[in-house]
Coordinates of C-alpha atoms in Angstrom, one line a residue:
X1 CA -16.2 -32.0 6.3
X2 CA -16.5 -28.4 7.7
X3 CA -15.7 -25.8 4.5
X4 CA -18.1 -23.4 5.7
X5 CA -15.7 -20.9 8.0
X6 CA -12.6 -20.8 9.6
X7 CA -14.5 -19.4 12.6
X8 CA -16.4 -23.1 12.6
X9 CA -13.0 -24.4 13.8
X10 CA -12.0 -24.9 17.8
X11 CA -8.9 -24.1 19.2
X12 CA -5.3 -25.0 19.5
X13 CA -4.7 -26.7 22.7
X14 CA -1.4 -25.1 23.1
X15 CA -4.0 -22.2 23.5
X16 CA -6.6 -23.8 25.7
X17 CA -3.6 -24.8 28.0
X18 CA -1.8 -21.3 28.3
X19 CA -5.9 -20.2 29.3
X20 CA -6.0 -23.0 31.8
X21 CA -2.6 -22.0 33.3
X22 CA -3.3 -18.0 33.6
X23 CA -7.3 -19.2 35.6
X24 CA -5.9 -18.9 39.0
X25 CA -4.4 -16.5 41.0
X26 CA -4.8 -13.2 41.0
X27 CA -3.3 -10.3 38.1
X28 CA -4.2 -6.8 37.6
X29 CA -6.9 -5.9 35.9
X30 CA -7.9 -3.6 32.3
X31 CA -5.0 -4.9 30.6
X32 CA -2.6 -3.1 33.3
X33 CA -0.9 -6.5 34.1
X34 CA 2.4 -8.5 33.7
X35 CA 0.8 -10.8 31.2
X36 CA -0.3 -8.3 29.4
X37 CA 2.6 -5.8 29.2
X38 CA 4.9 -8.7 28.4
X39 CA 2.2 -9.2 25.0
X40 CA 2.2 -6.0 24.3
X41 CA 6.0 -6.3 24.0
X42 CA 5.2 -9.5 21.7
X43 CA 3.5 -7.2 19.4
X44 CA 6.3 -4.7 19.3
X45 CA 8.8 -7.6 18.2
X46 CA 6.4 -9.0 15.9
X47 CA 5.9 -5.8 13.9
X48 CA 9.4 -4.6 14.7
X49 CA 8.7 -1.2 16.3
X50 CA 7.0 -0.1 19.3
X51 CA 3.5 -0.2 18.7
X52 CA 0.1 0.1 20.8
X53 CA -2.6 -3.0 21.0
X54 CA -5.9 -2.6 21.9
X55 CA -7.9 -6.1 22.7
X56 CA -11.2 -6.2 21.5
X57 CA -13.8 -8.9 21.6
X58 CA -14.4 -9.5 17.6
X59 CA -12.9 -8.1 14.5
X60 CA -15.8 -6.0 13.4
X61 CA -15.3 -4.0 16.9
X62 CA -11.8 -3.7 15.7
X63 CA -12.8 -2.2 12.1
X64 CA -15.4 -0.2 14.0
X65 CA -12.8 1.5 16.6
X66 CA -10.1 1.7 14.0
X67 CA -12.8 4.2 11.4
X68 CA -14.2 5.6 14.9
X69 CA -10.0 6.6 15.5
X70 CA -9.5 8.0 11.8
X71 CA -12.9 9.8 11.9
X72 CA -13.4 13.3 10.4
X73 CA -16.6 15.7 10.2
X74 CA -18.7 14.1 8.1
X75 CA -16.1 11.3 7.4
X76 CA -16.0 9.0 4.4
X77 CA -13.5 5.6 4.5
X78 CA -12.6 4.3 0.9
X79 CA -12.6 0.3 1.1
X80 CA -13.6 -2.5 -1.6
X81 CA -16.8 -2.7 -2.9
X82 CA -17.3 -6.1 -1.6
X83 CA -15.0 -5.7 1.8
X84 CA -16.2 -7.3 4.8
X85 CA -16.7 -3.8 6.5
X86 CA -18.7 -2.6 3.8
X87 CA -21.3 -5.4 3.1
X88 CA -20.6 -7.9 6.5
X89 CA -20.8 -5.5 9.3
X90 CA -24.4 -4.4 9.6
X91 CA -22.7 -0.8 9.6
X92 CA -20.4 -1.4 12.9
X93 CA -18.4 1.5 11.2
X94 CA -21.5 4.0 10.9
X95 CA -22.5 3.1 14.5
X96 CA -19.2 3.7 16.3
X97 CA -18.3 6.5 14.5
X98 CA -21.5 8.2 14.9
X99 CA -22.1 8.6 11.2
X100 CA -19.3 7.6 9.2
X101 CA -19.8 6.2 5.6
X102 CA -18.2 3.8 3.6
X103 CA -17.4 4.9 0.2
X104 CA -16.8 1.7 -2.4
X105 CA -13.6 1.6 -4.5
X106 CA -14.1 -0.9 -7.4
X107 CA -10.8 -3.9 -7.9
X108 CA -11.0 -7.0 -9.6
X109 CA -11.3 -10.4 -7.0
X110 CA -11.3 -8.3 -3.8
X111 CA -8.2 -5.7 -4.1
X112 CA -8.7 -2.5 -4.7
X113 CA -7.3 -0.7 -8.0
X114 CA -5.2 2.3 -6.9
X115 CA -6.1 4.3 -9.7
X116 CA -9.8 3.9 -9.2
X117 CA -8.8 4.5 -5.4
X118 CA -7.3 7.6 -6.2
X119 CA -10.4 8.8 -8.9
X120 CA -13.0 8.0 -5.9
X121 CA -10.7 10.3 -3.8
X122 CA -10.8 13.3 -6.1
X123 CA -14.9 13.3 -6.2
X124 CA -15.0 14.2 -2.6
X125 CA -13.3 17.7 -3.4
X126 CA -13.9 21.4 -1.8
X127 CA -17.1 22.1 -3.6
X128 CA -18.7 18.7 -3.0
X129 CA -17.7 19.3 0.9
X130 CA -21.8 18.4 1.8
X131 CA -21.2 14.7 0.3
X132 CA -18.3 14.2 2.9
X133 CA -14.8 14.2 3.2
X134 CA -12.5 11.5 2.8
X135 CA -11.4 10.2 6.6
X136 CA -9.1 7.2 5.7
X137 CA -8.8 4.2 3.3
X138 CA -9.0 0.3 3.9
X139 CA -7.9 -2.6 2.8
X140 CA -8.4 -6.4 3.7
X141 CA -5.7 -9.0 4.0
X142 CA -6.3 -11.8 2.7
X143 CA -9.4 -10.6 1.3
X144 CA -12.8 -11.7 1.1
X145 CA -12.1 -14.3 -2.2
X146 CA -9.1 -15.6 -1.0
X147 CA -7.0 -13.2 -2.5
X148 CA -3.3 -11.4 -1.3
X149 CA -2.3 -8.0 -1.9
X150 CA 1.8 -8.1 -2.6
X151 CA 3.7 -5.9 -0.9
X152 CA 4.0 -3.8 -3.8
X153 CA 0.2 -3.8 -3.8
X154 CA 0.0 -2.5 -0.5
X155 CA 2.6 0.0 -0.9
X156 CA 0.8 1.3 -4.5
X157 CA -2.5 2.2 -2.6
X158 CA -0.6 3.3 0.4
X159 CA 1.2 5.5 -2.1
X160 CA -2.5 7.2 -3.3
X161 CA -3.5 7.2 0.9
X162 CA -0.3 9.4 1.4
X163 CA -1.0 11.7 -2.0
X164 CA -4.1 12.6 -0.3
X165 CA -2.8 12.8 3.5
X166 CA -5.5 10.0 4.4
X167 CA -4.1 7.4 7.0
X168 CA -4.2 3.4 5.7
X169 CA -6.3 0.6 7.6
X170 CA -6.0 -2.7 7.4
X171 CA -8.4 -5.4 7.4
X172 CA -6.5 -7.8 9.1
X173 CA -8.7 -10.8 10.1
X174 CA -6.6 -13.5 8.2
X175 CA -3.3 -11.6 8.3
X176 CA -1.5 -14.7 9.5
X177 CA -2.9 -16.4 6.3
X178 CA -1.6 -13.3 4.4
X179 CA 1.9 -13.7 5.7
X180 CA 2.3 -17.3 5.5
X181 CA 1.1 -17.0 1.7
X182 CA 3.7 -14.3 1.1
X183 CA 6.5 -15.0 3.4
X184 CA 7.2 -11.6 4.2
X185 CA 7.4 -9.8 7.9
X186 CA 4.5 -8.5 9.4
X187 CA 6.7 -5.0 9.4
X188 CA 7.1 -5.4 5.7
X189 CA 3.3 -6.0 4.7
X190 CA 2.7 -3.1 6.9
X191 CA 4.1 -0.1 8.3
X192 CA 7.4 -0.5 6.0
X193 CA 4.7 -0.5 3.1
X194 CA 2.2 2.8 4.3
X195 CA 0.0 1.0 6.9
X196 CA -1.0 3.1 9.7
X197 CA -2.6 0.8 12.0
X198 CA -4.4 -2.5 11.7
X199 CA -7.2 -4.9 13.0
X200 CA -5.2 -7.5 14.2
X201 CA -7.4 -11.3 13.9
X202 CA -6.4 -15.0 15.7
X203 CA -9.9 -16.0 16.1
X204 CA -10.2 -17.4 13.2
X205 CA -6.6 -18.9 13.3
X206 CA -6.9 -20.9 16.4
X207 CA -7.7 -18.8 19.4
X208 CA -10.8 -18.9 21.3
X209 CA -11.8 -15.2 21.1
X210 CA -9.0 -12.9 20.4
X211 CA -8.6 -9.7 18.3
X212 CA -6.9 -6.6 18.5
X213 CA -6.4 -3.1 17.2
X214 CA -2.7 -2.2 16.5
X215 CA -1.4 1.1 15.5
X216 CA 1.6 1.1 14.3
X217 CA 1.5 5.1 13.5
X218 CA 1.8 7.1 16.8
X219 CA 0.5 10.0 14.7
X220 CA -3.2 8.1 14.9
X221 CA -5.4 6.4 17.2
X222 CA -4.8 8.8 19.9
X223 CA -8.0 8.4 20.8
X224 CA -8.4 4.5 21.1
X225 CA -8.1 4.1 25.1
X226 CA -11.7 6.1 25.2
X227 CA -13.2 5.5 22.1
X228 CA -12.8 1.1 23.3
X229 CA -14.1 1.9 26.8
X230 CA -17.2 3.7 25.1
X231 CA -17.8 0.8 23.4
X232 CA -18.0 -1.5 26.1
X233 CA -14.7 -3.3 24.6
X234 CA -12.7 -2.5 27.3
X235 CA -11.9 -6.2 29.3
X236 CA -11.4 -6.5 33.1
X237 CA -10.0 -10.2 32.7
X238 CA -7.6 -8.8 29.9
X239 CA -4.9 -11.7 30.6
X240 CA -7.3 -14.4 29.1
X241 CA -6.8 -12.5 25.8
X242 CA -3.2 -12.2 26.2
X243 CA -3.1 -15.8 27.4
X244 CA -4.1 -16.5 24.4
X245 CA -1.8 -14.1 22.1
X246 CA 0.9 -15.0 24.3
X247 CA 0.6 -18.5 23.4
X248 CA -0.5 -18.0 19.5
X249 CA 2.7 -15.7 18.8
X250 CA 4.8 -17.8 21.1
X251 CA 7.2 -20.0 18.6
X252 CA 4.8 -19.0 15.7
X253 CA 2.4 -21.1 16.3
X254 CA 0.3 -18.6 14.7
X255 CA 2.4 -18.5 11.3
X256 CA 2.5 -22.3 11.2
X257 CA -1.6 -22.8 11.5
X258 CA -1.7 -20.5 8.9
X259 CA 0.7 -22.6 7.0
X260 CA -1.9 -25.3 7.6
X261 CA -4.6 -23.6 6.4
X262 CA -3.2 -22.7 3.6
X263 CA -1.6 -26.0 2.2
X264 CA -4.8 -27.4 2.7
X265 CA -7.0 -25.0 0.9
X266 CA -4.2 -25.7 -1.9
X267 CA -4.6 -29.8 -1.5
X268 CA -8.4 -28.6 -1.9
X269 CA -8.0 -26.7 -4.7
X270 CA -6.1 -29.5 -6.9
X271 CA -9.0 -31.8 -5.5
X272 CA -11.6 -29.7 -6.9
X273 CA -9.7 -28.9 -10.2
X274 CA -8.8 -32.7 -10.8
X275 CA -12.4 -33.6 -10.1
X276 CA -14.7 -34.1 -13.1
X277 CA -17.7 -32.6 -11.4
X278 CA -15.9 -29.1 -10.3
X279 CA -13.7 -26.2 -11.1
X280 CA -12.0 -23.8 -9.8
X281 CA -13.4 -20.0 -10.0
X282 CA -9.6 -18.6 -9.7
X283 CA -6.5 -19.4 -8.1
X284 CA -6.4 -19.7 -4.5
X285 CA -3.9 -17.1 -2.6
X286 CA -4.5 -18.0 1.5
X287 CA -6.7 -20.2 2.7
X288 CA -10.3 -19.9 1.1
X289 CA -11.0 -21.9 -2.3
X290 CA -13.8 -20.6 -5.3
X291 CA -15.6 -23.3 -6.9
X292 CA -17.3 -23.2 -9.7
X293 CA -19.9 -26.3 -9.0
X294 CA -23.6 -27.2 -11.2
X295 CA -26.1 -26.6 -8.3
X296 CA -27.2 -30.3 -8.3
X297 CA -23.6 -31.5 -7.8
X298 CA -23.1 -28.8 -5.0
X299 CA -26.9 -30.4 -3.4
X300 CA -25.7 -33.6 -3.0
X301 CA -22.1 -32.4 -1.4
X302 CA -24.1 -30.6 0.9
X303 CA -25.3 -33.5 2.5
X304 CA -21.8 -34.3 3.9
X305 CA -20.2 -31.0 3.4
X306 CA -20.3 -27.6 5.1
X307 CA -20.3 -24.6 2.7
X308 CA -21.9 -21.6 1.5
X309 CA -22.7 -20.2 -2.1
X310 CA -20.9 -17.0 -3.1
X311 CA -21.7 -14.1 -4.9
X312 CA -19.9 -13.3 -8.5
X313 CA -17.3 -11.1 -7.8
X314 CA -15.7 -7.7 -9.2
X315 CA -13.5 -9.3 -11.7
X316 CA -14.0 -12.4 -12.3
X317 CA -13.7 -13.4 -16.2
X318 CA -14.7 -17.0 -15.7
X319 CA -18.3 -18.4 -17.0
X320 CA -21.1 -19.6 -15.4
X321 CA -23.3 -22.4 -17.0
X322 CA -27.2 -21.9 -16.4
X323 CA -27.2 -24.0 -13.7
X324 CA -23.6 -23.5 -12.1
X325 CA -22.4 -20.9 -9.4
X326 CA -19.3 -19.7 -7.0
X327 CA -19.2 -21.8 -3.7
X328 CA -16.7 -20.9 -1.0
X329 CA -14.8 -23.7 1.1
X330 CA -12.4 -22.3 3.3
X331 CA -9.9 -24.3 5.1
X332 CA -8.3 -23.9 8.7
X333 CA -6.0 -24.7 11.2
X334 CA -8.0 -28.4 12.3
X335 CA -8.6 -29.1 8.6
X336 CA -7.5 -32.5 7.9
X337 CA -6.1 -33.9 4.7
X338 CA -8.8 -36.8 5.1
X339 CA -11.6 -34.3 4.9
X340 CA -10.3 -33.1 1.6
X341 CA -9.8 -36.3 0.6
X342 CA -13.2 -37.3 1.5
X343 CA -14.5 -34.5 -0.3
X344 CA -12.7 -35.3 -3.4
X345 CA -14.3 -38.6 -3.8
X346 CA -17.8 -37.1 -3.1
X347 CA -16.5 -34.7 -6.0
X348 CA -15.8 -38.3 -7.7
X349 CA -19.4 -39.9 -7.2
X350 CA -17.6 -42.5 -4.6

């Protein structure tokens, strides 16, 4: 029973086979090949306008490039307080940028309000220019409590981005999980909506290693090419990451595991909230589940169960008994109804 992370999970064979069929032979290299051109066309359908993709080993490289692209003198990027860039990344963001900060936007259960947005962007005026000026803003979808920003969401801080000329990043590590819970286009929950360009995650939806940066603005990340071969990000054997996006966008596979993932995480959320020894923290949106467990009854499920203790976050009107906290389980592709049913009657004292 493997809650912990979707990035615990293997990969799809369909994925593992499309690998094993582009290992022999010879193909250009540095992401100059057929394979890769024809993905790179994938992208453009996908997102509905020509767009550029830049492979990259993990998503926090992707975050990391995508700031180091926006950057500014003294740059400042305006994310969640609790985004995965801001308190996950060991500061990726300040190291490829050479200096850039992350500036904390408050938002209740990981999405940020676009009025606070819009008040942190007004500190960082002409005569506070030594504390920085504002380079770009962020946003994660899903975010890091398994929460969705609507369209309308995304549009309403792209609207506050615009107001101050600041370009829009997205977060996009469970993106897939985003657009399965919300069932709109990719083009829809992003450029249609304000998003300049986006980190671009499979890893944790099925792929072996495989993340990208798109822009989807031709205005930014002119930069990119360089700024990824600095880094050491840019791959000689590119086709074995666009065997693998060929693959995961090919009949959308990668929308259906998300699907998965996320009718799972809802199967686990009516386990937990049927259970007598468990509630949920709030309503699931994707495909990770908040559990408000006594620590003793989260012990014992530990013994069986992979899964990690959570911090209380911005917004959250629940309460906590003395002896109770926020546990994460988040589900993926390879989840199995058994394991959530196993779970439940661990949750049941069977």
């Amino acid at each position: 029973m493997f809650f912990a992370s979707d990035n615990w999970a293997g990969v799809h064979p369909d994925i593992s086979t499309n690998l094993s069929r582009h290992a022999t032979g010879i193909a250009t290299a540095y992401g100059d090949g057929d394979l890769d051109r024809a993905v790179y066309r994938r992208f453009s359908e996908i997102f509905e306008r020509d767009v550029q993709v830049f492979f990259v080993a993990t998503g926090t490289a992707a975050n990391a490039l995508s700031m180091a692209a926006l950057n500014r003198i003294g740059g400042i990027a305006l994310c969640h307080s609790e985004a995965h860039m801001n308190v996950d990344e060991f500061g990726a963001a300040g190291f490829y940028t050479g200096g850039a900060r992350m500036a904390p936007v408050p938002g209740p259960l990981g999405r940020i309000n676009p009025h606070a947005l819009d008040k942190a962007i007004k500190r960082y005026s002409q005569d506070l220019a030594p504390a920085g000026q504002p380079m770009a803003v962020t946003i994660t979808q899903a975010t890091e409590v398994g929460t969705v920003y609507t369209v309308d969401d995304v549009k309403a801080i792209a609207e506050v981005s615009r107001e101050h000329k600041l370009p829009l990043h997205m977060d996009g590590a469970r993106f897939a999980n985003a657009i399965a819970a919300t069932g709109v286009t990719p083009a829809e929950m992003t450029w249609k909506s304000g998003v300049d360009l986006i980190s671009f995650g499979a890893t944790k939806n099925g792929c072996w290693m495989a993340d990208a940066v798109v822009v989807l603005n031709p205005d930014v990340g002119g930069d990119l090419r360089l700024l990824r071969q600095r880094a050491g990000q840019t791959f000689s054997k590119a086709r074995f990451i666009s065997a693998q996006f060929e693959a995961y966008l090919n009949d959308d596979l990668w929308l259906r595991m998300a699907h998965h993932a996320n009718a799972m995480a809802a199967h686990l959320a009516e386990t937990i909230e049927d259970a007598p020894a468990g509630r949920l923290a709030w309503l699931p949106q994707a495909n990770e589940v908040f559990a408000i467990l006594d620590r003793a009854v989260a012990e014992r499920l530990q013994a069986g169960a992979k899964f990690y203790e959570w911090g209380v976050p911005q917004g959250f009107d629940g309460h906590l008994g003395d002896n109770e906290a926020i546990y994460r389980f988040v589900a993926s592709f390879a989840t199995t109804t058994e394991e959530v049913d196993r779970l439940g009657a661990l949750l049941a004292g069977r």
